[in-house]
Short mmCIF file of C-alpha atoms in Angstrom, two decimals:
data_model
loop_
_atom_site.label_atom_id
_atom_site.label_comp_id
_atom_site.label_asym_id
_atom_site.label_seq_id
_atom_site.Cartn_x
_atom_site.Cartn_y
_atom_site.Cartn_z
CA MET A 22 -12.31 -137.02 4.59
CA SER A 23 -12.52 -140.80 4.85
CA ALA A 24 -12.49 -143.11 1.86
CA ALA A 25 -16.06 -144.22 2.62
CA GLU A 26 -17.30 -140.63 2.60
CA ARG A 27 -15.45 -139.95 -0.65
CA ARG A 28 -17.17 -142.96 -2.23
CA ARG A 29 -20.58 -141.75 -1.03
CA ARG A 30 -20.02 -138.34 -2.58
CA LEU A 31 -18.86 -139.85 -5.84
CA ARG A 32 -21.82 -142.23 -5.84
CA LEU A 33 -24.28 -139.37 -5.32
CA ALA A 34 -22.66 -137.36 -8.13
CA LEU A 35 -22.93 -140.31 -10.52
CA ILE A 36 -26.56 -140.97 -9.55
CA LEU A 37 -27.50 -137.33 -10.14
CA LEU A 38 -25.66 -137.29 -13.47
CA LEU A 39 -27.43 -140.43 -14.67
CA LEU A 40 -30.84 -139.27 -13.46
CA GLY A 41 -30.33 -135.88 -15.09
CA ALA A 42 -29.36 -137.41 -18.43
CA ALA A 43 -32.28 -139.85 -18.27
CA GLY A 44 -34.63 -137.00 -17.35
CA LEU A 45 -33.55 -134.93 -20.34
CA LEU A 46 -34.12 -137.90 -22.65
CA ALA A 47 -37.52 -138.54 -21.07
CA GLY A 48 -38.37 -134.86 -21.47
CA LEU A 49 -37.65 -135.09 -25.20
CA MET A 50 -39.80 -138.21 -25.51
CA ALA A 51 -42.77 -137.23 -23.33
CA GLY A 52 -45.67 -135.59 -25.16
CA SER A 53 -49.42 -135.40 -25.38
CA GLU A 54 -49.55 -138.54 -27.52
CA GLY A 55 -47.28 -140.72 -25.42
CA TRP A 56 -43.57 -141.47 -25.37
CA ASP A 57 -42.19 -142.05 -28.86
CA LEU A 58 -39.11 -140.14 -29.93
CA ALA A 59 -38.58 -141.99 -33.22
CA ALA A 60 -42.13 -141.39 -34.45
CA LEU A 61 -41.85 -137.71 -33.55
CA ARG A 62 -38.69 -137.23 -35.59
CA LEU A 63 -40.32 -138.85 -38.66
CA SER A 64 -43.55 -136.85 -38.41
CA PRO A 65 -44.17 -133.50 -40.11
CA GLY A 66 -43.15 -130.72 -37.78
CA GLY A 67 -41.54 -133.22 -35.42
CA GLU A 68 -38.19 -131.48 -35.38
CA LEU A 69 -39.89 -128.21 -34.45
CA ILE A 70 -41.71 -129.83 -31.53
CA LEU A 71 -38.58 -131.62 -30.39
CA TRP A 72 -36.02 -128.79 -30.48
CA ASP A 73 -38.16 -125.67 -30.08
CA ILE A 74 -40.64 -126.90 -27.45
CA ARG A 75 -39.57 -130.02 -25.58
CA ALA A 76 -35.81 -129.43 -25.44
CA PRO A 77 -35.94 -125.88 -23.98
CA ARG A 78 -38.76 -126.87 -21.64
CA SER A 79 -36.78 -129.80 -20.24
CA LEU A 80 -33.55 -127.83 -19.93
CA GLY A 81 -35.43 -124.89 -18.43
CA ALA A 82 -37.15 -127.10 -15.85
CA GLY A 83 -33.78 -128.49 -14.80
CA LEU A 84 -32.28 -125.02 -14.48
CA VAL A 85 -35.26 -123.71 -12.50
CA GLY A 86 -34.95 -126.66 -10.12
CA ALA A 87 -31.22 -126.07 -9.80
CA LEU A 88 -31.78 -122.43 -8.81
CA PHE A 89 -34.40 -123.45 -6.26
CA GLY A 90 -32.14 -126.17 -4.86
CA LEU A 91 -29.26 -123.71 -4.55
CA SER A 92 -31.34 -121.03 -2.86
CA GLY A 93 -32.87 -123.61 -0.52
CA ALA A 94 -29.42 -124.79 0.57
CA LEU A 95 -28.37 -121.17 1.11
CA ALA A 96 -31.48 -120.49 3.21
CA GLN A 97 -31.02 -123.58 5.37
CA GLY A 98 -27.35 -122.84 5.91
CA LEU A 99 -27.91 -119.15 6.63
CA PHE A 100 -30.71 -119.70 9.14
CA ARG A 101 -29.31 -123.02 10.43
CA ASN A 102 -32.80 -124.44 10.08
CA PRO A 103 -33.63 -127.51 7.95
CA LEU A 104 -37.16 -126.14 7.38
CA ALA A 105 -36.00 -122.89 5.79
CA ASP A 106 -36.96 -122.48 2.14
CA PRO A 107 -36.21 -119.93 -0.63
CA TYR A 108 -39.50 -118.08 -0.07
CA LEU A 109 -38.72 -117.24 3.54
CA LEU A 110 -37.69 -113.60 3.03
CA GLY A 111 -40.74 -112.34 1.14
CA SER A 112 -39.65 -113.21 -2.39
CA ALA A 113 -42.73 -115.31 -3.15
CA ALA A 114 -45.20 -112.70 -1.89
CA GLY A 115 -43.33 -109.94 -3.72
CA ALA A 116 -43.26 -111.85 -7.00
CA SER A 117 -46.96 -112.68 -6.75
CA LEU A 118 -47.81 -109.04 -6.00
CA GLY A 119 -45.80 -107.85 -8.99
CA VAL A 120 -47.65 -110.23 -11.31
CA VAL A 121 -51.06 -109.26 -9.93
CA ILE A 122 -50.31 -105.55 -10.32
CA VAL A 123 -49.33 -106.04 -13.97
CA LEU A 124 -52.41 -108.14 -14.64
CA ALA A 125 -54.70 -105.64 -12.94
CA ALA A 126 -53.13 -102.56 -14.52
CA GLY A 127 -52.83 -103.94 -18.03
CA GLY A 128 -56.03 -105.96 -18.13
CA LEU A 129 -54.08 -108.99 -19.26
CA LEU A 130 -56.61 -111.39 -17.72
CA GLY A 131 -55.40 -114.97 -17.88
CA ALA A 132 -54.13 -114.85 -21.46
CA ALA A 133 -50.66 -113.78 -20.46
CA ILE A 134 -50.01 -116.79 -18.21
CA PRO A 135 -51.69 -119.78 -19.89
CA MET A 136 -49.92 -122.06 -22.28
CA ALA A 137 -50.85 -120.71 -25.71
CA GLY A 138 -51.44 -117.36 -27.40
CA ALA A 139 -49.39 -115.24 -25.01
CA ASP A 140 -47.97 -112.09 -26.52
CA LEU A 141 -44.21 -111.74 -26.10
CA ILE A 142 -44.43 -108.24 -24.65
CA GLN A 143 -47.03 -109.33 -22.10
CA ARG A 144 -44.92 -112.34 -21.16
CA LEU A 145 -41.81 -110.21 -20.67
CA GLY A 146 -43.85 -107.78 -18.59
CA LEU A 147 -44.98 -110.53 -16.25
CA VAL A 148 -41.50 -112.05 -16.02
CA GLY A 149 -40.01 -108.66 -15.22
CA ALA A 150 -42.73 -107.88 -12.68
CA ALA A 151 -42.20 -111.21 -10.90
CA PHE A 152 -38.44 -110.71 -10.77
CA VAL A 153 -38.65 -107.11 -9.56
CA GLY A 154 -41.34 -108.05 -7.05
CA ALA A 155 -39.21 -110.87 -5.62
CA LEU A 156 -36.21 -108.58 -5.20
CA ALA A 157 -38.42 -105.84 -3.74
CA GLY A 158 -39.80 -108.27 -1.15
CA VAL A 159 -36.33 -109.30 -0.05
CA SER A 160 -35.18 -105.66 -0.01
CA ALA A 161 -38.13 -104.74 2.22
CA THR A 162 -37.19 -107.59 4.56
CA LEU A 163 -33.59 -106.37 4.78
CA ALA A 164 -34.76 -102.81 5.42
CA LEU A 165 -37.18 -103.88 8.14
CA ALA A 166 -34.52 -106.06 9.80
CA ARG A 167 -31.96 -103.24 9.47
CA GLY A 168 -29.60 -105.46 7.57
CA ALA A 169 -28.71 -109.08 8.19
CA GLU A 170 -26.83 -108.78 11.45
CA GLN A 171 -29.26 -111.00 13.37
CA THR A 172 -30.77 -114.03 11.68
CA THR A 173 -33.74 -114.18 14.06
CA ARG A 174 -34.71 -110.58 13.32
CA LEU A 175 -34.22 -111.21 9.60
CA LEU A 176 -36.47 -114.26 9.77
CA LEU A 177 -39.22 -112.40 11.64
CA ALA A 178 -38.97 -109.49 9.20
CA GLY A 179 -39.43 -111.93 6.32
CA VAL A 180 -42.60 -113.30 7.90
CA VAL A 181 -43.99 -109.79 8.44
CA VAL A 182 -43.18 -108.68 4.89
CA GLY A 183 -44.70 -111.86 3.48
CA VAL A 184 -47.96 -111.30 5.38
CA LEU A 185 -48.11 -107.63 4.41
CA LEU A 186 -47.42 -108.24 0.71
CA GLY A 187 -49.89 -111.11 0.73
CA ALA A 188 -52.56 -108.78 2.10
CA LEU A 189 -51.79 -106.20 -0.60
CA ASN A 190 -51.97 -109.00 -3.13
CA ASP A 191 -55.47 -109.94 -1.98
CA LEU A 192 -56.52 -106.29 -1.94
CA VAL A 193 -55.49 -105.76 -5.56
CA THR A 194 -57.26 -108.95 -6.55
CA LEU A 195 -60.40 -107.81 -4.73
CA PHE A 196 -60.58 -104.62 -6.79
CA SER A 197 -59.57 -106.39 -10.01
CA PRO A 198 -61.14 -109.85 -10.09
CA ASP A 199 -59.94 -110.40 -13.66
CA ALA A 200 -56.40 -110.70 -12.35
CA LEU A 201 -57.34 -113.70 -10.18
CA ARG A 202 -57.08 -116.23 -12.98
CA GLY A 203 -53.59 -115.14 -13.96
CA LYS A 204 -52.56 -115.08 -10.32
CA GLN A 205 -53.77 -118.63 -9.77
CA SER A 206 -51.83 -119.85 -12.80
CA PHE A 207 -48.70 -118.16 -11.49
CA LEU A 208 -49.14 -119.58 -8.00
CA LEU A 209 -49.52 -123.13 -9.34
CA GLY A 210 -46.18 -123.03 -11.12
CA GLN A 211 -45.74 -123.96 -14.76
CA THR A 212 -42.99 -124.82 -17.22
CA GLY A 213 -45.00 -124.77 -20.45
CA LEU A 214 -43.77 -121.32 -21.49
CA LEU A 215 -40.08 -122.01 -21.02
CA GLY A 216 -38.24 -121.42 -24.29
CA TRP A 217 -34.68 -120.83 -25.37
CA PRO A 218 -34.68 -117.19 -24.13
CA SER A 219 -35.77 -118.44 -20.70
CA VAL A 220 -33.07 -121.12 -20.77
CA THR A 221 -30.48 -118.45 -21.52
CA VAL A 222 -31.61 -116.25 -18.62
CA LEU A 223 -31.74 -119.19 -16.21
CA ALA A 224 -28.32 -120.48 -17.29
CA LEU A 225 -26.75 -117.04 -16.86
CA SER A 226 -28.29 -116.70 -13.41
CA LEU A 227 -27.04 -120.12 -12.29
CA THR A 228 -23.60 -119.43 -13.76
CA ALA A 229 -23.41 -116.18 -11.80
CA THR A 230 -24.83 -117.34 -8.46
CA LEU A 231 -23.43 -120.85 -8.02
CA PRO A 232 -19.69 -119.96 -8.10
CA LEU A 233 -20.25 -116.99 -5.79
CA ALA A 234 -22.28 -119.13 -3.39
CA TRP A 235 -19.52 -121.77 -3.43
CA ARG A 236 -16.94 -119.11 -2.54
CA LEU A 237 -19.08 -118.03 0.41
CA SER A 238 -19.73 -121.59 1.55
CA ARG A 239 -17.07 -121.33 4.27
CA VAL A 240 -19.16 -118.62 5.88
CA LEU A 241 -22.01 -121.13 6.19
CA ASP A 242 -19.57 -123.69 7.62
CA ALA A 243 -18.51 -121.14 10.22
CA LEU A 244 -22.12 -120.22 11.06
CA ALA A 245 -22.87 -123.89 11.64
CA LEU A 246 -20.44 -123.74 14.55
CA GLY A 247 -22.37 -120.84 16.13
CA GLU A 248 -22.35 -117.05 16.00
CA ASP A 249 -19.53 -116.65 18.51
CA SER A 250 -17.30 -119.16 16.75
CA ALA A 251 -17.89 -117.45 13.41
CA ARG A 252 -17.01 -114.05 14.86
CA SER A 253 -13.89 -115.47 16.46
CA LEU A 254 -12.67 -116.40 12.97
CA GLY A 255 -12.67 -112.73 12.03
CA LEU A 256 -15.62 -112.90 9.63
CA ALA A 257 -17.63 -109.74 8.87
CA LEU A 258 -20.91 -111.54 9.45
CA PRO A 259 -23.39 -108.70 8.70
CA ARG A 260 -21.82 -107.95 5.30
CA LEU A 261 -21.42 -111.63 4.41
CA ARG A 262 -25.01 -112.39 5.42
CA VAL A 263 -26.25 -109.63 3.13
CA ALA A 264 -24.20 -111.13 0.29
CA LEU A 265 -25.75 -114.56 0.93
CA VAL A 266 -29.26 -113.07 1.05
CA VAL A 267 -28.65 -111.24 -2.24
CA LEU A 268 -27.50 -114.45 -3.92
CA MET A 269 -30.53 -116.29 -2.56
CA ALA A 270 -32.83 -113.51 -3.80
CA LEU A 271 -31.29 -113.48 -7.29
CA ALA A 272 -31.56 -117.25 -7.67
CA THR A 273 -35.10 -117.37 -6.32
CA GLY A 274 -36.27 -114.30 -8.22
CA THR A 275 -35.01 -115.61 -11.56
CA ALA A 276 -36.57 -119.04 -11.05
CA VAL A 277 -39.90 -117.63 -9.87
CA ALA A 278 -40.04 -115.12 -12.72
CA GLN A 279 -39.67 -117.87 -15.31
CA ALA A 280 -41.75 -120.69 -13.80
CA GLY A 281 -43.96 -119.24 -11.07
CA LEU A 282 -44.12 -120.46 -7.48
CA VAL A 283 -42.90 -124.05 -7.63
CA ALA A 284 -43.29 -125.47 -4.15
CA PHE A 285 -41.04 -127.67 -2.01
CA VAL A 286 -38.13 -128.19 -4.46
CA GLY A 287 -35.92 -125.73 -2.59
CA LEU A 288 -36.87 -127.33 0.72
CA VAL A 289 -36.57 -131.01 -0.21
CA ALA A 290 -33.43 -130.95 -2.39
CA PRO A 291 -31.00 -130.02 0.45
CA HIS A 292 -32.73 -132.59 2.70
CA LEU A 293 -32.10 -135.40 0.21
CA VAL A 294 -28.46 -134.40 -0.19
CA ALA A 295 -27.99 -134.38 3.59
CA ARG A 296 -29.49 -137.87 3.83
CA PHE A 297 -27.00 -139.23 1.30
CA VAL A 298 -23.76 -137.58 2.40
CA ARG A 299 -22.20 -135.55 5.19
CA ALA A 300 -20.22 -132.77 3.60
CA PRO A 301 -19.29 -129.11 4.06
CA HIS A 302 -21.53 -126.48 2.54
CA GLY A 303 -19.44 -126.14 -0.60
CA TYR A 304 -20.37 -129.65 -1.67
CA ARG A 305 -23.93 -129.28 -0.35
CA LEU A 306 -24.63 -126.18 -2.42
CA VAL A 307 -23.50 -127.77 -5.66
CA ALA A 308 -25.20 -131.10 -4.89
CA SER A 309 -28.43 -129.36 -3.83
CA ALA A 310 -28.50 -127.45 -7.12
CA ALA A 311 -28.04 -130.71 -9.03
CA MET A 312 -30.65 -132.46 -6.88
CA GLY A 313 -33.16 -129.65 -7.39
CA GLY A 314 -32.61 -129.78 -11.15
CA VAL A 315 -33.19 -133.54 -11.24
CA LEU A 316 -36.29 -133.31 -9.04
CA LEU A 317 -38.02 -130.61 -11.07
CA LEU A 318 -37.01 -132.16 -14.38
CA TRP A 319 -38.60 -135.48 -13.50
CA ALA A 320 -41.58 -133.76 -11.88
CA ASP A 321 -42.17 -131.88 -15.13
CA VAL A 322 -41.92 -135.07 -17.19
CA ILE A 323 -44.41 -136.89 -14.94
CA ALA A 324 -46.76 -133.88 -14.68
CA ARG A 325 -47.16 -133.68 -18.46
CA SER A 326 -47.44 -137.45 -18.93
CA VAL A 327 -49.58 -138.81 -16.10
CA ILE A 328 -52.93 -137.62 -17.52
CA ALA A 329 -51.86 -136.97 -21.13
CA PRO A 330 -52.99 -135.27 -23.33
CA GLN A 331 -53.75 -132.90 -20.43
CA GLU A 332 -51.05 -131.60 -18.09
CA LEU A 333 -50.85 -131.13 -14.35
CA PRO A 334 -49.30 -127.87 -13.11
CA VAL A 335 -45.83 -128.88 -12.06
CA GLY A 336 -46.08 -126.78 -8.89
CA VAL A 337 -49.07 -128.82 -7.73
CA PHE A 338 -47.20 -132.06 -8.40
CA THR A 339 -44.08 -130.96 -6.50
CA ALA A 340 -46.24 -129.75 -3.60
CA VAL A 341 -47.90 -133.17 -3.30
CA LEU A 342 -44.60 -135.05 -3.51
CA GLY A 343 -42.80 -132.65 -1.17
CA GLY A 344 -45.62 -132.70 1.36
CA CYS A 345 -45.70 -136.51 1.36
CA TYR A 346 -41.92 -136.64 1.79
CA LEU A 347 -42.02 -134.32 4.81
CA LEU A 348 -44.92 -136.24 6.36
CA VAL A 349 -43.02 -139.52 6.03
CA LEU A 350 -39.90 -137.88 7.45
CA LEU A 351 -41.77 -136.50 10.45
CA TRP A 352 -43.53 -139.83 11.02
CA ARG A 353 -40.25 -141.74 11.02
CA ARG A 354 -38.63 -139.28 13.41
CA GLY A 355 -41.66 -139.50 15.66
CA LEU A 356 -41.12 -143.23 16.03
CA ARG A 357 -37.61 -142.75 17.37
#
């Protein structure tokens, strides 16, 4: 590695560290009445708002973004496609179906998803349903593809499972219209219900998946050279692909279960890292996780501040920003 490349990597790490710290501070300051941390600490109940609402929400948003960034980097490395995202293998459709089934069966209406008045048991039921549904969608994709031996077959199986689960989702909603409101809230993505229990779950998931993904990063480096080259290195590609898919499913399922379907973070974060540095997948995975955390943290801060005292769903905001980024990227490449 050249000295210039080493400096670029160090510069990116410092930028992400500074942006992350600034985002956490902004998350503590941003509220429905403007940005004023000192006034909040002096007001009655200010400490409660600061440490029990804003702090876990900001930390949780960063952890959700980190999981999406990690799973997006895994997906793009596994499929060797810069347009691959964490929802590619049916996890999004499965999570959405799980939530809709719980809403329809329990008659939870929209009260379990919106920002206030949600019962803890109902919330845990929806979180569990989203997580199980995401893992079930990925499991169905693996079963249909007969493992992960061929990436093309795995990709096509993910598309088929996503369409099928999406159709079942619409069918359940058709017979239970009351579940539509909760489904829409889940699909928009939200961070308003993230508390310290959610932060704990997200931190444990990231702590478990990131080191394992880093250990398997050499597999992605080998796959970047081509299937034949990877096999010539003696790698058990089918088994290692399954391991990568499982890690991607765990990271995506945990993030989706806690914050809903937040769009484009998992797709854009690895792109931004690749534009800054050229590095093996070990560095890319860690940097993509950090980039995803910074992106979603700042998106959450802006989404709850831009039209205060009201809030924008963070998933809508990230979709707009991510879509604009990809349009600009495609436009620039079209000029070359």
